[in-house]
CSV table of C-alpha atoms and ligand atoms in Angstrom, one decimal:
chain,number,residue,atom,x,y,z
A,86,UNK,CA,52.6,-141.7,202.7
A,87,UNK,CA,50.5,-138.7,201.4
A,88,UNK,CA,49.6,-136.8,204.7
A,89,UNK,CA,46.1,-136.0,202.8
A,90,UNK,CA,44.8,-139.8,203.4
A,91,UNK,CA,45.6,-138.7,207.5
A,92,UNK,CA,42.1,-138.3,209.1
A,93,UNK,CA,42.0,-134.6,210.8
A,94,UNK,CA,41.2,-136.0,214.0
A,95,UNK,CA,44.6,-138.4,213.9
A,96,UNK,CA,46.4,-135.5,213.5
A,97,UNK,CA,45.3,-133.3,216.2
A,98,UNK,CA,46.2,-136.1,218.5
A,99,UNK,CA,49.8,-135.7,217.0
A,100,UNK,CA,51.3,-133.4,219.4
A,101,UNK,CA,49.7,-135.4,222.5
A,102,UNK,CA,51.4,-138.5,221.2
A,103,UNK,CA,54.4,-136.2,220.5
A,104,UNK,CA,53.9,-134.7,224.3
A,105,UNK,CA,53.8,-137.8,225.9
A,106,UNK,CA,56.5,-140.1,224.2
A,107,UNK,CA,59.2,-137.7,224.7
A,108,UNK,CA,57.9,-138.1,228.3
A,109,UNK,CA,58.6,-141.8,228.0
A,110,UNK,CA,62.0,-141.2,226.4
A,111,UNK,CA,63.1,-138.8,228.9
A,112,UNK,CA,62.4,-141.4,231.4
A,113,UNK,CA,64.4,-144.1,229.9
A,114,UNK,CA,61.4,-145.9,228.0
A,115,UNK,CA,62.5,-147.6,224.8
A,116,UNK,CA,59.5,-149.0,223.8
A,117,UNK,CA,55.4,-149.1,224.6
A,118,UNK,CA,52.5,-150.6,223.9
A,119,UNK,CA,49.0,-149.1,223.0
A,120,UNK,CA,47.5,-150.6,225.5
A,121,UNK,CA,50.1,-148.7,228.0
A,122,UNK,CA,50.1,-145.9,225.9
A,123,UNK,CA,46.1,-145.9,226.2
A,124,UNK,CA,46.0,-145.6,230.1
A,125,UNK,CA,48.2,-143.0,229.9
A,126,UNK,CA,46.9,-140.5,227.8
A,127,UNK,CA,43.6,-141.6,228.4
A,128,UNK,CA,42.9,-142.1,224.1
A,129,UNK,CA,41.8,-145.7,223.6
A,130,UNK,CA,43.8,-148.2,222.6
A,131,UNK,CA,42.2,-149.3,219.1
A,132,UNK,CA,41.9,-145.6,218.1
A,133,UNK,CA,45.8,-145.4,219.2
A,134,UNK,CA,46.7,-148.5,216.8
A,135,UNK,CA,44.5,-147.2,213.9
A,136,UNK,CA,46.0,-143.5,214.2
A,137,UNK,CA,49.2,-145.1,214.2
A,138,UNK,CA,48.8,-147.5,211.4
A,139,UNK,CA,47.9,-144.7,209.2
A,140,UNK,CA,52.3,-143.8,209.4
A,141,UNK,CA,52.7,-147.5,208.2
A,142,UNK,CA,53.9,-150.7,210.0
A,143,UNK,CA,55.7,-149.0,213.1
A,144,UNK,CA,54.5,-151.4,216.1
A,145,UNK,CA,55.3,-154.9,216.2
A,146,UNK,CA,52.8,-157.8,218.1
A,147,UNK,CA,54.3,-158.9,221.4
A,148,UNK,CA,57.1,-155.8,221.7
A,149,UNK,CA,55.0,-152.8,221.0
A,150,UNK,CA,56.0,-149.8,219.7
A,151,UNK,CA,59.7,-148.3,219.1
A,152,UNK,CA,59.5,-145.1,221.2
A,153,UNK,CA,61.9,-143.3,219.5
A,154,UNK,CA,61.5,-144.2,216.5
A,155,UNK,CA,58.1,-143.0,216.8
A,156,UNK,CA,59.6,-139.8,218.3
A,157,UNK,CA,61.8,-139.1,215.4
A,158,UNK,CA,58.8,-140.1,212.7
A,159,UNK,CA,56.6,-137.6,214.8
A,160,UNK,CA,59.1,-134.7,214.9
A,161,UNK,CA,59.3,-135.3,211.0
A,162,UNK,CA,55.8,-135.1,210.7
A,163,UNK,CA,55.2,-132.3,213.3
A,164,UNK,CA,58.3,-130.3,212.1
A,165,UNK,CA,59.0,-129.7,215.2
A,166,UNK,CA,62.6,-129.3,214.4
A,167,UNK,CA,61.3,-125.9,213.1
A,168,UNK,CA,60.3,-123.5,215.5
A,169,UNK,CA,57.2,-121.6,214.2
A,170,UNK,CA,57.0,-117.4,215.1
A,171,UNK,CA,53.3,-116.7,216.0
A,172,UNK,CA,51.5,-113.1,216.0
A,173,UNK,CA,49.4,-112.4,218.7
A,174,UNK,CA,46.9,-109.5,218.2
A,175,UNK,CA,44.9,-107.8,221.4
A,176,UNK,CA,47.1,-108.0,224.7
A,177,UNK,CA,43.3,-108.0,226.8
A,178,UNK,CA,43.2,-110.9,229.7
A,179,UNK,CA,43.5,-112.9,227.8
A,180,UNK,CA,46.3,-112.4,225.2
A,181,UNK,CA,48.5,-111.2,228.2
A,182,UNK,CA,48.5,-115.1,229.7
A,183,UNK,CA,48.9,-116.8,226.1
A,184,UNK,CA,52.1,-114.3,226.3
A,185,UNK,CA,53.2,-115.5,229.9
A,186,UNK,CA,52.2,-118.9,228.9
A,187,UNK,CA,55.9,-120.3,227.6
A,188,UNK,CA,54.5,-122.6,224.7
A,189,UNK,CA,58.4,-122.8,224.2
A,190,UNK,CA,58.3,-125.6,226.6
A,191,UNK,CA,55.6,-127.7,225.7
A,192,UNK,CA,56.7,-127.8,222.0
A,193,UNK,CA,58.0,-125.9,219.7
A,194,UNK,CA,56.1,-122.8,218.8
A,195,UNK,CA,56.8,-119.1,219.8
A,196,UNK,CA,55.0,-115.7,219.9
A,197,UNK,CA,57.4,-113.5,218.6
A,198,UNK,CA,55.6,-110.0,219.1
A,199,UNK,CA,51.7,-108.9,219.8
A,200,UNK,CA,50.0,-106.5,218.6
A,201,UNK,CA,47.6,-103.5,220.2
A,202,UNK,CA,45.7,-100.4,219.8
A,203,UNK,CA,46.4,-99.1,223.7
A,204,UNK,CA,49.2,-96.7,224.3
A,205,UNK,CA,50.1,-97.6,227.6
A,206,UNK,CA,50.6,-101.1,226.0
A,207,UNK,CA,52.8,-100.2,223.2
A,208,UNK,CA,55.9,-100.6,223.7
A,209,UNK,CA,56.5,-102.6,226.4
A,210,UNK,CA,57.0,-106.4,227.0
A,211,UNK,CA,54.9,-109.2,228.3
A,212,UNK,CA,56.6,-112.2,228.9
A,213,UNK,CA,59.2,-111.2,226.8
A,214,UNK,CA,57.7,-110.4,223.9
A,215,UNK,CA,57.1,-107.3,222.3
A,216,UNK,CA,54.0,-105.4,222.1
A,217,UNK,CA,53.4,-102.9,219.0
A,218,UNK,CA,51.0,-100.5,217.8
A,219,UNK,CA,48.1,-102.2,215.7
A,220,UNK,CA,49.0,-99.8,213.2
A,221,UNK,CA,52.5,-101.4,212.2
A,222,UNK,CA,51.0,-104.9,211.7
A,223,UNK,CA,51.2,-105.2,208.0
A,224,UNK,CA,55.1,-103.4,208.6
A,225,UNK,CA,55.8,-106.1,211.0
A,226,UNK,CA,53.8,-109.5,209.9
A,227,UNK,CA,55.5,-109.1,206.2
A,228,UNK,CA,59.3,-108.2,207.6
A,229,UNK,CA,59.1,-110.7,209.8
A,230,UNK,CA,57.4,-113.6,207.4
A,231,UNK,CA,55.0,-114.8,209.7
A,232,UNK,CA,52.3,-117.4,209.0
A,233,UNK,CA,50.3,-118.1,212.3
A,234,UNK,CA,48.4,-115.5,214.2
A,235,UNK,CA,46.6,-116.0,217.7
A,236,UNK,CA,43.3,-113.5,217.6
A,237,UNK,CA,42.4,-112.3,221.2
A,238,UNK,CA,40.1,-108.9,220.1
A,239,UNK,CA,37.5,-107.9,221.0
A,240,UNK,CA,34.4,-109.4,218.8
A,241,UNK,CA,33.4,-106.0,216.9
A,242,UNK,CA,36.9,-105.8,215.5
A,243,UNK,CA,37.6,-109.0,214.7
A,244,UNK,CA,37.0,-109.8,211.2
A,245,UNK,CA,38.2,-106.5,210.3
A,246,UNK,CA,41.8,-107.3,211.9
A,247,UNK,CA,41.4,-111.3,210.3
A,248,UNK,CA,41.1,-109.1,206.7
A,249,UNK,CA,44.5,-107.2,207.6
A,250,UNK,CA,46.1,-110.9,208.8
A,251,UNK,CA,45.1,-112.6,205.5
A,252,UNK,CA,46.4,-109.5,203.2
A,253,UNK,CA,49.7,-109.6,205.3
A,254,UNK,CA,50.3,-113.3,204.9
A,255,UNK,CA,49.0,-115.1,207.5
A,256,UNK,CA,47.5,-118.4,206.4
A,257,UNK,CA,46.4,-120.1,209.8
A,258,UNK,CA,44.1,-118.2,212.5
A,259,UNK,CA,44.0,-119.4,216.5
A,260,UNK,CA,40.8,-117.5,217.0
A,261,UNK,CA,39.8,-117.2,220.4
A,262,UNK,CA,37.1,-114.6,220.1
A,263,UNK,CA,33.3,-116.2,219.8
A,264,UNK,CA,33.3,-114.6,216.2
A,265,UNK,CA,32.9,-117.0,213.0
A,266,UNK,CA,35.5,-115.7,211.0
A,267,UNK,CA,35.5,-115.1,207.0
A,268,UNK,CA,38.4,-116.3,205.4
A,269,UNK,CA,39.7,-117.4,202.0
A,270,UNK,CA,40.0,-121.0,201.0
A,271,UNK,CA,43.8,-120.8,201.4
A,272,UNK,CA,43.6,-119.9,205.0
A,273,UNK,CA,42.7,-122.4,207.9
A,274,UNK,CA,41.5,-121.0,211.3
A,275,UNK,CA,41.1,-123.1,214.3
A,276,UNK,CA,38.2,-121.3,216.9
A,277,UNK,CA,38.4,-121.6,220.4
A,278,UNK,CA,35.4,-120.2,222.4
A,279,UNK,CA,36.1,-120.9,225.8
A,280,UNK,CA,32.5,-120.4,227.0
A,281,UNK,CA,31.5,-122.6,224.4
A,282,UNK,CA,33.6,-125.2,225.8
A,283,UNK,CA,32.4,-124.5,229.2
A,284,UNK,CA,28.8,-124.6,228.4
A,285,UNK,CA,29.2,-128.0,226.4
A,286,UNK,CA,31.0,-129.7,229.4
A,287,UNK,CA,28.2,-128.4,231.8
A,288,UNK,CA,25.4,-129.7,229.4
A,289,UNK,CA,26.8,-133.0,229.6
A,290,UNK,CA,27.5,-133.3,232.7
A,291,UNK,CA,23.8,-132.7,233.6
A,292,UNK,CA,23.2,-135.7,231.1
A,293,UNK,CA,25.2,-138.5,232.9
B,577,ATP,P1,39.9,-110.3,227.0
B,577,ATP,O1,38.8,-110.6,226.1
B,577,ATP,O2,41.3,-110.6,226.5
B,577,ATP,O3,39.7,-110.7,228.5
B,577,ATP,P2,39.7,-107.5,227.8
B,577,ATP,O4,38.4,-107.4,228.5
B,577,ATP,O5,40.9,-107.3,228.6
B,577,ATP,O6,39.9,-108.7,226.9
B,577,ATP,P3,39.0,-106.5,225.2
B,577,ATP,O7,38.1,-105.3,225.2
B,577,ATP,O8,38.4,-107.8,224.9
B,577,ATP,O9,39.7,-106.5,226.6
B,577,ATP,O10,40.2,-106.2,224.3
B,577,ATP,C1,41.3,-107.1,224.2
B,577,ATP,C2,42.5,-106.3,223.8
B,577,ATP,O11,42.4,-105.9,222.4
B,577,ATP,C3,42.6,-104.9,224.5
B,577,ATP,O12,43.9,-104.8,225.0
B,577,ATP,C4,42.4,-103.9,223.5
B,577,ATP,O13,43.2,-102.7,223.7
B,577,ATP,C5,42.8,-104.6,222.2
B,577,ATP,N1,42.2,-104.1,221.0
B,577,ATP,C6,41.0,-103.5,220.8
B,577,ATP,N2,40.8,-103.2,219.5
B,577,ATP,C7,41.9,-103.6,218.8
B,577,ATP,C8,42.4,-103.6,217.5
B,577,ATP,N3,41.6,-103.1,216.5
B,577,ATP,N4,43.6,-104.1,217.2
B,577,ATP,C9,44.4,-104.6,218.1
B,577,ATP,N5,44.0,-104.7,219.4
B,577,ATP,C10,42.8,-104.2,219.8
């Protein structure tokens, strides 16, 4: 199985099937069907048995699907027997919750340290995890080998701090600032403007 030939949207759905069949498991489920998987994740059932028939023959008609089986193919896939160290960069509002948010629990990625340009911030700990002067980013990023950064800036500075990420190492970007980043080819980043999201659920709410 080449995990090119995987359609982008299958894959974000990964951790959610991930998510919910350890659920199952945890409850004593050994096996489910789409159609039961479909009511409870609310992702219908066709697009459930094409997703999954892109991992190969894994349900069977009449018994449904081997939960954890599935688990262990999707942990494979996932590597979430890997836990992956995050950056965070600008402890604002909103970077402060992502560092009280414990992503530990809901699967298996960390933020190991933050970054910030504010005194009073340096220094300390939120959640844990420790927050260092903007300046020591490079210092820190390449000791520490980190890949993944979550960007919670403000706008104006925010390309200029993705240029520092990307010459540190850092090859995948959770923006969350309403700035379109420029990146190289080698680097994914995922944006996620809140208001955007907001706006787009109002709009279509006022169309139904
Ligand atoms: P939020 O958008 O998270 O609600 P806020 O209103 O609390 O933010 P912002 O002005 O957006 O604050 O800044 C977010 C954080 O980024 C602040 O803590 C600020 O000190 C920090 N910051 C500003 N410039 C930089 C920089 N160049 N590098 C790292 N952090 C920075």
């Amino acid at each position: 199985m080449s995990e090119e030939k995987i359609p982008q949207a299958t894959v974000k759905r990964l951790p959610l099937y991930y998510r919910h069949l350890n659920l199952l498991h945890n409850q004593g489920k050994t096996r489910i069907s789409s159609r039961e998987l479909s009511e409870l994740i609310k992702v219908d059932s066709a697009t459930i048995r094409k997703d999954f028939s892109y991992f190969g023959e894994l349900g069977r008609k009449g018994y449904g699907y081997d939960i954890a089986h599935l688990i262990q193919f999707f942990r494979k896939l996932l590597d979430q027997d890997e836990i992956a160290s995050v950056a965070l960069i600008g402890v604002g509002n909103l970077g402060t919750a992502l560092l009280h948010y414990n992503f530990m629990k809901k699967g298996n990625t960390h933020i190991e340290l933050a970054f910030d340009t504010n005194e009073s911030k340096i220094g300390t700990t939120i959640g844990e995890v420790p927050i260092y002067h903007v300046d020591d980013l490079e210092k820190e990023i390449k000791r520490r080998g980190l890949k993944v950064a979550i960007l919670t800036v403000p706008a104006r500075v925010s390309q200029e701090v993705t240029d520092r990420l990307v010459d540190c190492g850092i090859e995948g970007i959770l923006n969350f600032t309403p700035s379109r980043l420029t990146v190289p080819n080698h680097v994914r980043v995922h944006h996620i403007d809140l208001s955007i999201e907001l706006q787009t659920l109002v709009y279509f709410l006022k169309q139904s």
